[in-house]
GROMACS .gro file of C-alpha atoms in nm:
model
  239
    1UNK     CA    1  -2.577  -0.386   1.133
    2UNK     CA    2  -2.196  -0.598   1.165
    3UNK     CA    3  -1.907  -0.461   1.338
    4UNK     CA    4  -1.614  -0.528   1.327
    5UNK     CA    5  -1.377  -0.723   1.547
    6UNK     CA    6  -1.173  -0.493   1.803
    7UNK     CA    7  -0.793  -0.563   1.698
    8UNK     CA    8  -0.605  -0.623   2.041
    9UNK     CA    9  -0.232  -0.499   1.946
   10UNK     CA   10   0.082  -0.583   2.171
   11UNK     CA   11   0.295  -0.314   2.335
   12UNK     CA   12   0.589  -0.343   2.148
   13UNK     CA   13   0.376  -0.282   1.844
   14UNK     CA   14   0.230   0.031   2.026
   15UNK     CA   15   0.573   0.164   2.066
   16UNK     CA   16   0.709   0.041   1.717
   17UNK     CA   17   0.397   0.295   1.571
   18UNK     CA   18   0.475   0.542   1.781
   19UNK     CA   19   0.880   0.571   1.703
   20UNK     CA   20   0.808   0.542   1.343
   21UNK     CA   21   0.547   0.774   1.345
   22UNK     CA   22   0.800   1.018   1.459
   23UNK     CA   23   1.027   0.964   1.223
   24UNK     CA   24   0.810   0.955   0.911
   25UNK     CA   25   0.676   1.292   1.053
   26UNK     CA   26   1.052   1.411   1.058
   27UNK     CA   27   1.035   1.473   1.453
   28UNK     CA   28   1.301   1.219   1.414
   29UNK     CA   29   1.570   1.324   1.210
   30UNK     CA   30   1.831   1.088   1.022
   31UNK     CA   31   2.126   1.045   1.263
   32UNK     CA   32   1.946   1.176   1.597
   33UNK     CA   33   1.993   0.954   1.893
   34UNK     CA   34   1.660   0.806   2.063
   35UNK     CA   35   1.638   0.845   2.427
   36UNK     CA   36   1.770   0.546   2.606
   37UNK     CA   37   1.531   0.266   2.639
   38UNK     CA   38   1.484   0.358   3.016
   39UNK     CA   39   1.404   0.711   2.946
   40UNK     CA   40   1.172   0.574   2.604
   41UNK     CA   41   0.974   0.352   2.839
   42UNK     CA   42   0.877   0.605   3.129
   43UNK     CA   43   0.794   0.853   2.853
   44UNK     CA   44   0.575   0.559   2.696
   45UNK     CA   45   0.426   0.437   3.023
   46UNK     CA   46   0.542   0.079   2.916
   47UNK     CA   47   0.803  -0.193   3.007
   48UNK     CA   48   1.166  -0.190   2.865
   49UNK     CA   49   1.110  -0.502   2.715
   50UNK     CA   50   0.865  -0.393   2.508
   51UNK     CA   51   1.088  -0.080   2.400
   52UNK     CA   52   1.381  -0.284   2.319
   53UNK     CA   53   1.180  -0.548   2.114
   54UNK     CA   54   1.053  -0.230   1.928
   55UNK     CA   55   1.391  -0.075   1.873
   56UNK     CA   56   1.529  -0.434   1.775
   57UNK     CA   57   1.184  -0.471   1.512
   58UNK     CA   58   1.290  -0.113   1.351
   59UNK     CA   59   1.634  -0.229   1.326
   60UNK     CA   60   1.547  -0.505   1.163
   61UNK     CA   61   1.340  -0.269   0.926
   62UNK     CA   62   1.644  -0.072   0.837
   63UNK     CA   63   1.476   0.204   1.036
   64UNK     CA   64   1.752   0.291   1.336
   65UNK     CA   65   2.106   0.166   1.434
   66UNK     CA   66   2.136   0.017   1.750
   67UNK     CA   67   2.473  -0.007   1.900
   68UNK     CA   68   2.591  -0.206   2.162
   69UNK     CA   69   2.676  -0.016   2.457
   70UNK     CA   70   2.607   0.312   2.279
   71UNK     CA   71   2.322   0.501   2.131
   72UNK     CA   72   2.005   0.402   1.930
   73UNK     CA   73   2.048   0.655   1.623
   74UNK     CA   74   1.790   0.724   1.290
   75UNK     CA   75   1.797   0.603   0.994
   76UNK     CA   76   1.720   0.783   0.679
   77UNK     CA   77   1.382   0.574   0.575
   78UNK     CA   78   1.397   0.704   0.202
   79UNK     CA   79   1.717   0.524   0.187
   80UNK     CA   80   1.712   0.246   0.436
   81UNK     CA   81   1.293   0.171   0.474
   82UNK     CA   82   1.162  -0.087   0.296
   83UNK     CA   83   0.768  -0.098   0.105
   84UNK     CA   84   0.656  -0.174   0.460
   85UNK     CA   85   0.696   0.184   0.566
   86UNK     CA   86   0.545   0.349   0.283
   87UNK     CA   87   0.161   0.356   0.405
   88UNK     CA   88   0.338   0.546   0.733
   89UNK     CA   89   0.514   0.781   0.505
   90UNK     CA   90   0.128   0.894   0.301
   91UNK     CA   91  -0.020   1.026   0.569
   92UNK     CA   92   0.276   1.153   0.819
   93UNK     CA   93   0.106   1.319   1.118
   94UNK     CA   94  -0.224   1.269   0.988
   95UNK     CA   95  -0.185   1.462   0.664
   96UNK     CA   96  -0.128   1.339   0.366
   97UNK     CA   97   0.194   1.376   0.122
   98UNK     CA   98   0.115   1.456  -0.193
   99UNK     CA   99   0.470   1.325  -0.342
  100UNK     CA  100   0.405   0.992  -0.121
  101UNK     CA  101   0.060   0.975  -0.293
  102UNK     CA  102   0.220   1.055  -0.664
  103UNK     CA  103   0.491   0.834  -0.652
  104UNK     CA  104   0.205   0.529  -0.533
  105UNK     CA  105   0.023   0.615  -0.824
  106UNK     CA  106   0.297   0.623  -1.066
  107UNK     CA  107   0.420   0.301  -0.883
  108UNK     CA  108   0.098   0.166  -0.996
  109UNK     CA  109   0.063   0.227  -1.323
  110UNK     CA  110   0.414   0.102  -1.365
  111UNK     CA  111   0.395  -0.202  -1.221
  112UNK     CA  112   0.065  -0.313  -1.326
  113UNK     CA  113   0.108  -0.361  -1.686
  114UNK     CA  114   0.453  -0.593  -1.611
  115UNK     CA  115   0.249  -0.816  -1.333
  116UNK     CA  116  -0.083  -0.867  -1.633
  117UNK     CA  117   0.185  -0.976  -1.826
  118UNK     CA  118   0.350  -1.192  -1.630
  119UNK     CA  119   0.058  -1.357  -1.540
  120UNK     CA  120  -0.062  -1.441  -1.950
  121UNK     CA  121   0.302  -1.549  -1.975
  122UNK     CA  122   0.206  -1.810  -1.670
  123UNK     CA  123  -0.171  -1.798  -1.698
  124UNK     CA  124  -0.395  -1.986  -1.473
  125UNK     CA  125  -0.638  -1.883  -1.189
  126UNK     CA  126  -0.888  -1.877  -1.506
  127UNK     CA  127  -1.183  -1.971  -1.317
  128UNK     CA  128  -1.078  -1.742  -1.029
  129UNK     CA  129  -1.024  -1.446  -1.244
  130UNK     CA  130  -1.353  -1.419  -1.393
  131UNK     CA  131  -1.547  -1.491  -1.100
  132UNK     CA  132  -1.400  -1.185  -0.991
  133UNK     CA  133  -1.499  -0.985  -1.261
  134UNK     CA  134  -1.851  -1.095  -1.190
  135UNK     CA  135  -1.825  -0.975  -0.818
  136UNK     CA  136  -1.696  -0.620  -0.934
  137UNK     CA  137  -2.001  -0.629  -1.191
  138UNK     CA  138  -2.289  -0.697  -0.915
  139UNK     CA  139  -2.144  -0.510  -0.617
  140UNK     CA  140  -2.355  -0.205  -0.654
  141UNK     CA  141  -2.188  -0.025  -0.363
  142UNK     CA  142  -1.874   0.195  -0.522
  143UNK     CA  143  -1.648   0.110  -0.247
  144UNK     CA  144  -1.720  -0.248  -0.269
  145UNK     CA  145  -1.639  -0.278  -0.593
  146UNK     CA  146  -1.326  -0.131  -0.539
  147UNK     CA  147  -1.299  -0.392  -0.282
  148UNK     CA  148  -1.394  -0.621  -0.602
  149UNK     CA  149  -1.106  -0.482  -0.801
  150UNK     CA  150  -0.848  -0.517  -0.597
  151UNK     CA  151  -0.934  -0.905  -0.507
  152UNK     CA  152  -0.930  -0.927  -0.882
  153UNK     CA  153  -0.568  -0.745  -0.893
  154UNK     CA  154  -0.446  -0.991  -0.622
  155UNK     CA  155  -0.556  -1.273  -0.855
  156UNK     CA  156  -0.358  -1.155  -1.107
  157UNK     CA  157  -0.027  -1.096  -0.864
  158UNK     CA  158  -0.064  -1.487  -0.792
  159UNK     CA  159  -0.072  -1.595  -1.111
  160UNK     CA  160   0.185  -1.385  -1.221
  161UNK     CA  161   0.408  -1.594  -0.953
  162UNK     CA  162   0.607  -1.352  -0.848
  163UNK     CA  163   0.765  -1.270  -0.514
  164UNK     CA  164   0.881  -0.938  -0.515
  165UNK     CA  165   0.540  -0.837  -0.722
  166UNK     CA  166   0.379  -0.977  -0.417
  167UNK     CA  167   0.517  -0.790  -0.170
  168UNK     CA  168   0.535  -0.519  -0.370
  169UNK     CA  169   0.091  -0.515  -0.442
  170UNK     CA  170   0.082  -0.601  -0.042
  171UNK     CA  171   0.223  -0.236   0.046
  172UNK     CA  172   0.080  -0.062  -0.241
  173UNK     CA  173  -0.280  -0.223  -0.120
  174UNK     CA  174  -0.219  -0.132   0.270
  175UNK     CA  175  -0.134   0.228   0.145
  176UNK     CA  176  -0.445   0.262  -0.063
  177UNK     CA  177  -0.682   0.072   0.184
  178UNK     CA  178  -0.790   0.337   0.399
  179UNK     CA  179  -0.855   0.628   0.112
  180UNK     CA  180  -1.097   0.360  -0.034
  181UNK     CA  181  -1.370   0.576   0.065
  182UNK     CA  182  -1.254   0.913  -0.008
  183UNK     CA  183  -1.195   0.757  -0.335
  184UNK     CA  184  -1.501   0.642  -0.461
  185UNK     CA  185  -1.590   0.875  -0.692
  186UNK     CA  186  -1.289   0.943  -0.909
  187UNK     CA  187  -1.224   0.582  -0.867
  188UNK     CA  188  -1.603   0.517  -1.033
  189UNK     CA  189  -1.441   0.554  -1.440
  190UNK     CA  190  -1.204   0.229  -1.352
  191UNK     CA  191  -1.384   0.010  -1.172
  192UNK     CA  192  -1.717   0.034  -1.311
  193UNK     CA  193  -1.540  -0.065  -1.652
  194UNK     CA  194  -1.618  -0.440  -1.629
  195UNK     CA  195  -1.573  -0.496  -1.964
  196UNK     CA  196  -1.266  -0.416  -1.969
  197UNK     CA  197  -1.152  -0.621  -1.678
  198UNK     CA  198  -1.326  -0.931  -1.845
  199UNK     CA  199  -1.117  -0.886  -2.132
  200UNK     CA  200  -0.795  -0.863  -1.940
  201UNK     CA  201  -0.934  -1.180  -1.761
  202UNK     CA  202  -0.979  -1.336  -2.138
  203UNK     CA  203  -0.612  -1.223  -2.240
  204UNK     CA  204  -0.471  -1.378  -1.952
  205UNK     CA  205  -0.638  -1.675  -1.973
  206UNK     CA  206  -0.519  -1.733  -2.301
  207UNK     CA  207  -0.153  -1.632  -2.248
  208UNK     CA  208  -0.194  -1.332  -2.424
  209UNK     CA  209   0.125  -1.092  -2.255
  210UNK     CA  210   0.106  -0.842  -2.530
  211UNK     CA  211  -0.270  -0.766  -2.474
  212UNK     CA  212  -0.263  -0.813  -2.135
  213UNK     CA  213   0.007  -0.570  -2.076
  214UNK     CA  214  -0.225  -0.290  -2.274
  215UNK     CA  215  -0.520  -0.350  -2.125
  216UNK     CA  216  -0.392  -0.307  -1.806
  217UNK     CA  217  -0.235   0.031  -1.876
  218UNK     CA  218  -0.603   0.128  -2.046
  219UNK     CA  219  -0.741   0.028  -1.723
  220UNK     CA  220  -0.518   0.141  -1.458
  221UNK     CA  221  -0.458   0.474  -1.696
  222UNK     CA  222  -0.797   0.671  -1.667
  223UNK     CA  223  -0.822   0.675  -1.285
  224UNK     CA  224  -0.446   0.761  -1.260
  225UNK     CA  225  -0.420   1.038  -1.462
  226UNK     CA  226  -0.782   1.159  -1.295
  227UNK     CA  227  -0.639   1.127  -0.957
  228UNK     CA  228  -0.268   1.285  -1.043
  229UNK     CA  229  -0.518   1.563  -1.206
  230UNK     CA  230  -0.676   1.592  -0.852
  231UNK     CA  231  -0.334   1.604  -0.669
  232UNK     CA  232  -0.212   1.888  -0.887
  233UNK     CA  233  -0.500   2.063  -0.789
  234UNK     CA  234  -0.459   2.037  -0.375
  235UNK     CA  235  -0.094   2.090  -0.430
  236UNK     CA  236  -0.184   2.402  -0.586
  237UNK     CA  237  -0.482   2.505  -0.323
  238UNK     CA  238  -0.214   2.455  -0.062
  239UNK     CA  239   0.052   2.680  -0.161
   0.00000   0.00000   0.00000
């Protein structure tokens, strides 16, 4: 049995999840004023410090206006949030969005097929790449090889060499962390096709963009269009 490490989290952070919990949620609405930070830190049970490092983290964010002498208002996060927010805005209050979740998926499938090629145009990581493709073949355990897959995915961001792809694969990853799980079995049809990943491995490794790009949209295709099928379907059960 192994268990995991108990993550000990500051207080501004505490607060930080908390305000932009209720924003996400909409209990927050764009241009509402936040209680002052006296008022926010008896309501919190915490120190004022703590609130105003918050307030000054989700201004940094693009998340509320702070003005001197006046009133903390909201921001619109659609319009001001960066990728940062967007595992907050799947599952607002618990539940998830089903637009959140399509638009991840979509985001996916888009982005993908640039980043494979990318990385043929700048191959390396060679070794690295198909070593992964060996884990995802001898993990037996369906989430772990989705665990597999996505190691192998953040090979290919870094040899694509890309910044913005980076960051971009770092939000999309902490989004789709937690639903690993609930995942598993629609998720079975991509990653148990190793094959498939060792020949995007190959056409990377030679520099191959054209290839590279089409396997990846094979690959990424069949789960995406399984699990947009599945999101049509508890759109439609909750209407």
């Amino acid at each position: 049995m192994t268990f995991a490490k108990i993550e000990r989290r500051s207080l501004p952070d505490e607060v930080y999840d908390r305000v932009l919990g209720q924003i996400v949620s909409g209990s927050l609405t764009p241009g509402q004023a936040l209680p002052s930070e006296r008022a926010l830190a008896e309501a919190l049970g915490v120190s004022r410090p703590a609130v105003r490092e918050a307030l000054q983290r989700l201004a940094h964010a693009g998340l509320v206006t702070v003005r001197q002498g006046g009133a903390t208002t909201v921001g619109d996060v659609r319009r001001t949030g960066g990728l940062d927010v967007l595992p907050h805005l799947l599952l607002p209050g618990g539940d998830l969005d089903l637009a959140v979740a399509r638009s991840i998926l979509e985001a996916r499938l888009a982005i993908g097929p640039v980043v494979a090629g990318l990385a043929a145009e700048r191959h390396g990581h060679a070794a690295a790449l198909h070593a992964a493709v060996t884990a995802i073949a001898t993990d037996t355990d369906p989430v772990g090889r989705q665990h597999q897959a996505l190691a192998f995915w953040e090979l290919v961001v870094d040899a694509a060499d890309s910044v913005a792809f980076r960051l971009m694969f770092n939000s999309l990853r902490a989004a789709y962390e937690p639903a690993l799980r609930a995942l598993s079995t629609v998720m079975a049809d991509e990653v148990d096709r190793v094959e498939h990943y060792r020949a995007l491995a190959d056409a990377i490794t030679a520099g191959d963009a054209d290839t590279a790009r089409r396997l990846a949209h094979d690959l990424l295709g069949h789960a995406t269009q399984a699990l947009l099928h599945a999101l049509d379907l508890l759109e439609g059960a909750r209407r």
